[in-house]
PDB file of C-alpha atoms in Angstrom:
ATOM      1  CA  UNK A  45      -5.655 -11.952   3.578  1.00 46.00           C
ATOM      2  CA  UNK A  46      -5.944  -9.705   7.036  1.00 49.00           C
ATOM      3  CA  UNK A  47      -7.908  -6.805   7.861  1.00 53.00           C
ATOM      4  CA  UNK A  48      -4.645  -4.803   7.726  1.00 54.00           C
ATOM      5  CA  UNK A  49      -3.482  -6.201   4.093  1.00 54.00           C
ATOM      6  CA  UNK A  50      -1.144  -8.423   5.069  1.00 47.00           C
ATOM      7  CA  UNK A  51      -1.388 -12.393   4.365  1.00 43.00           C
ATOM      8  CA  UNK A  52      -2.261 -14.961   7.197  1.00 55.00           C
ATOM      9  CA  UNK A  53       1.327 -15.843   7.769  1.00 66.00           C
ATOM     10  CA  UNK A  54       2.124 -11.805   8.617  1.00 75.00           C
ATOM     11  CA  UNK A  55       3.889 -10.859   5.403  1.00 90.00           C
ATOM     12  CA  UNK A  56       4.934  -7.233   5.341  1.00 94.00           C
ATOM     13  CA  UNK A  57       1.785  -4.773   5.550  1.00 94.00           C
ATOM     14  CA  UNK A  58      -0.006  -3.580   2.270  1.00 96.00           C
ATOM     15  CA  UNK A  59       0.735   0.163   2.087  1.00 97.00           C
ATOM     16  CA  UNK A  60      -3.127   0.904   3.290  1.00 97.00           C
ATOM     17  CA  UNK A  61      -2.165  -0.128   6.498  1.00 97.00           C
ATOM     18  CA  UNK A  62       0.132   2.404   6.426  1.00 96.00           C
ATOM     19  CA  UNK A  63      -2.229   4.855   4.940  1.00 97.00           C
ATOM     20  CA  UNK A  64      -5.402   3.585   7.357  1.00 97.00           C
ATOM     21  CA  UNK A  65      -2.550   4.692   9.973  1.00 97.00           C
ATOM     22  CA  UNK A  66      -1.805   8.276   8.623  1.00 97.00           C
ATOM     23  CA  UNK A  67      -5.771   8.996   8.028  1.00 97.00           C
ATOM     24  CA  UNK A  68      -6.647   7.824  11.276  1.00 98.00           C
ATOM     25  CA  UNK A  69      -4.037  10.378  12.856  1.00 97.00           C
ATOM     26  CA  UNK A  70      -5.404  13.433  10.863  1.00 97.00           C
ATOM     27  CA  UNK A  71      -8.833  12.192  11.963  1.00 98.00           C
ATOM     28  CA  UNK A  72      -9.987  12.068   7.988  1.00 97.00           C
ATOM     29  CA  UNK A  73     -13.149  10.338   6.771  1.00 97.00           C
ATOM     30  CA  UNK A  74     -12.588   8.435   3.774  1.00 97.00           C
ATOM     31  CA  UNK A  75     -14.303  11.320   1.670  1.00 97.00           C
ATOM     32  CA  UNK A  76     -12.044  13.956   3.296  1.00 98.00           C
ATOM     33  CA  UNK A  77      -8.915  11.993   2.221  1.00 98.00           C
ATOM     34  CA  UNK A  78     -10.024  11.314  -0.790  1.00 98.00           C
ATOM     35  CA  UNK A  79     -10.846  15.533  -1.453  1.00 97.00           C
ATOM     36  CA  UNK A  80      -7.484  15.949  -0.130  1.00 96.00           C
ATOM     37  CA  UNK A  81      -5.550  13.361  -2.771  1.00 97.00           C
ATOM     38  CA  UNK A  82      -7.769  14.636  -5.631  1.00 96.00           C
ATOM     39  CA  UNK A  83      -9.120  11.284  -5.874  1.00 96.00           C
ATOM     40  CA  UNK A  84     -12.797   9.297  -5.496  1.00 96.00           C
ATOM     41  CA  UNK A  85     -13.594   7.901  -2.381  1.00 97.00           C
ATOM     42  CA  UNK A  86     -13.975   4.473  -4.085  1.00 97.00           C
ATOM     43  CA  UNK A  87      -9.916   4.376  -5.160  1.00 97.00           C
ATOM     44  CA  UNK A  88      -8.718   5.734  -1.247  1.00 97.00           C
ATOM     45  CA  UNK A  89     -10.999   2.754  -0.253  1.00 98.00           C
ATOM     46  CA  UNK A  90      -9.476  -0.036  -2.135  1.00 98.00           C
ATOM     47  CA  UNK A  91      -6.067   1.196  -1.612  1.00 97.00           C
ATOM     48  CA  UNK A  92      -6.931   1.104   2.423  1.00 97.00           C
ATOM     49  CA  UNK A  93      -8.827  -2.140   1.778  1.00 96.00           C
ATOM     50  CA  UNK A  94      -5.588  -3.881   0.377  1.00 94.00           C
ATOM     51  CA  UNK A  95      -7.553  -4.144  -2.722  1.00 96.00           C
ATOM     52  CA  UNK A  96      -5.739  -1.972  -5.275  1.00 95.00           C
ATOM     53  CA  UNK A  97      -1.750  -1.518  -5.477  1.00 95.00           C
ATOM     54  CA  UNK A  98       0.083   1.479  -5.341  1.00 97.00           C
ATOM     55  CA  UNK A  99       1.433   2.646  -7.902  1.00 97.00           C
ATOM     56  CA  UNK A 100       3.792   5.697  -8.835  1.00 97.00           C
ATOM     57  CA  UNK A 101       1.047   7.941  -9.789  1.00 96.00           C
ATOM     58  CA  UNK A 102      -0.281   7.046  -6.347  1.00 97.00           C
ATOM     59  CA  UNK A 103       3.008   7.106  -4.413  1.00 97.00           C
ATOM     60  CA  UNK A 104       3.078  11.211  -5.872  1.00 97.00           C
ATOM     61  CA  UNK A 105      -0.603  11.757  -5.223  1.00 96.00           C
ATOM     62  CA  UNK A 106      -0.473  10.564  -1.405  1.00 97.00           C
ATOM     63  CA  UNK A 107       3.464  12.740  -1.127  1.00 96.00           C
ATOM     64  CA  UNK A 108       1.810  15.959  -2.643  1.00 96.00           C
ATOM     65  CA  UNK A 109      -1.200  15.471  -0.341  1.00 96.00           C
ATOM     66  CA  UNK A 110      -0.037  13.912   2.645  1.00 96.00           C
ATOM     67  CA  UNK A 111       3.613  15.599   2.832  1.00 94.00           C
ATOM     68  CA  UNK A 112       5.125  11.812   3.085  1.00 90.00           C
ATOM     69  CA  UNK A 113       8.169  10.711   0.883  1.00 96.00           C
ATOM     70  CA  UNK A 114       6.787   8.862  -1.744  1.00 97.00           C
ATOM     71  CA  UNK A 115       9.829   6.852  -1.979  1.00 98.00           C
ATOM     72  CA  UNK A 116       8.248   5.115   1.223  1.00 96.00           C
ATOM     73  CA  UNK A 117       4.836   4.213  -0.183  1.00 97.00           C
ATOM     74  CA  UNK A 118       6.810   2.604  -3.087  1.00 97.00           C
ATOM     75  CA  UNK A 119       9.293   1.155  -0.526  1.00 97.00           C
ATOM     76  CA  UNK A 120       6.064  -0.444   1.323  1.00 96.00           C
ATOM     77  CA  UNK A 121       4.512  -1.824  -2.027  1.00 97.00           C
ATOM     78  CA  UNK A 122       7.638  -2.849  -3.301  1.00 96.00           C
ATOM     79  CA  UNK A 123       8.735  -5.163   0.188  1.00 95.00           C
ATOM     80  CA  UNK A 124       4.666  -6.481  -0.420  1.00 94.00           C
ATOM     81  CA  UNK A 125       5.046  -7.690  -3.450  1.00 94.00           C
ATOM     82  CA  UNK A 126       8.631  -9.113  -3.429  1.00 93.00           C
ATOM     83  CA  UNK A 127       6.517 -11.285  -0.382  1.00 92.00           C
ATOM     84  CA  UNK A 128       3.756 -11.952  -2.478  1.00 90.00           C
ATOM     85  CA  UNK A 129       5.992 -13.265  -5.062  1.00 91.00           C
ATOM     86  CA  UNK A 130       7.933 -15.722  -2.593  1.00 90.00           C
ATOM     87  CA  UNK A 131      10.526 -13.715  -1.697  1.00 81.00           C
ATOM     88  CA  UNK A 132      11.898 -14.988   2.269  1.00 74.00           C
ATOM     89  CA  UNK A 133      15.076 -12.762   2.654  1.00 68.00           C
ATOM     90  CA  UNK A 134      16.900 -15.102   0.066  1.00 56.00           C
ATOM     91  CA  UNK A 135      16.422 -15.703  -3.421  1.00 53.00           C
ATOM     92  CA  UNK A 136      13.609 -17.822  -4.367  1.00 52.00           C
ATOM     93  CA  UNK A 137      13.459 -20.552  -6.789  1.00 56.00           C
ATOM     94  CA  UNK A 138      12.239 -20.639  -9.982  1.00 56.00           C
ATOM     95  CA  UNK A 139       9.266 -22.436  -8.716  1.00 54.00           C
ATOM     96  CA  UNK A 140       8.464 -20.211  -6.440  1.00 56.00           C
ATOM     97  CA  UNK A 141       8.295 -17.573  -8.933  1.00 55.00           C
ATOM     98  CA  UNK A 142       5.875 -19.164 -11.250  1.00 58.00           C
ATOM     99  CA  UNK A 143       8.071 -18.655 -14.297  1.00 57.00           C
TER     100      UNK A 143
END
């Protein structure tokens, strides 16, 4: 995996790289984000760190706090893992899915 979340053959971005993106541009420490999402600093980190997923809970968290659509984080996570699961703008095959 990249710095930025995404695998070595440039799948779509985890959403931190998104979020690295939107913290940078408010000029927020990790700590100040994480005040502002109601959250520890430890969960904003693994989320930017492309070590956590985003979930729905955090989809609403980052939408209250950041004033984003949290259809998009959910949109970004969704488009990660379809990649992540073999998905190449065409159905995959059962193999491919693991099933």
């Amino acid at each position: 995996m990249t710095e930025d979340g995404g695998a070595q053959d440039d799948g779509p971005p985890h959403p931190g790289a998104r979020l690295r993106e939107v913290k940078a541009g408010l000029g927020l420490s990790e700590q100040a984000l994480a005040d502002r999402l109601g959250c520890g600093r430890g969960e904003v980190a693994e989320l930017l760190n492309a070590r956590r997923r985003l979930t729905v809970v955090w989809a609403l968290r980052l939408a209250q706090g950041l004033g984003e659509d949290p259809r998009l984080w959910l949109r970004l996570q969704m488009e990660r893992d379809l990649w992540e699961a073999g998905w190449r703008d065409a159905a995959p095959s059962d193999a491919a899915l693991d099933l």
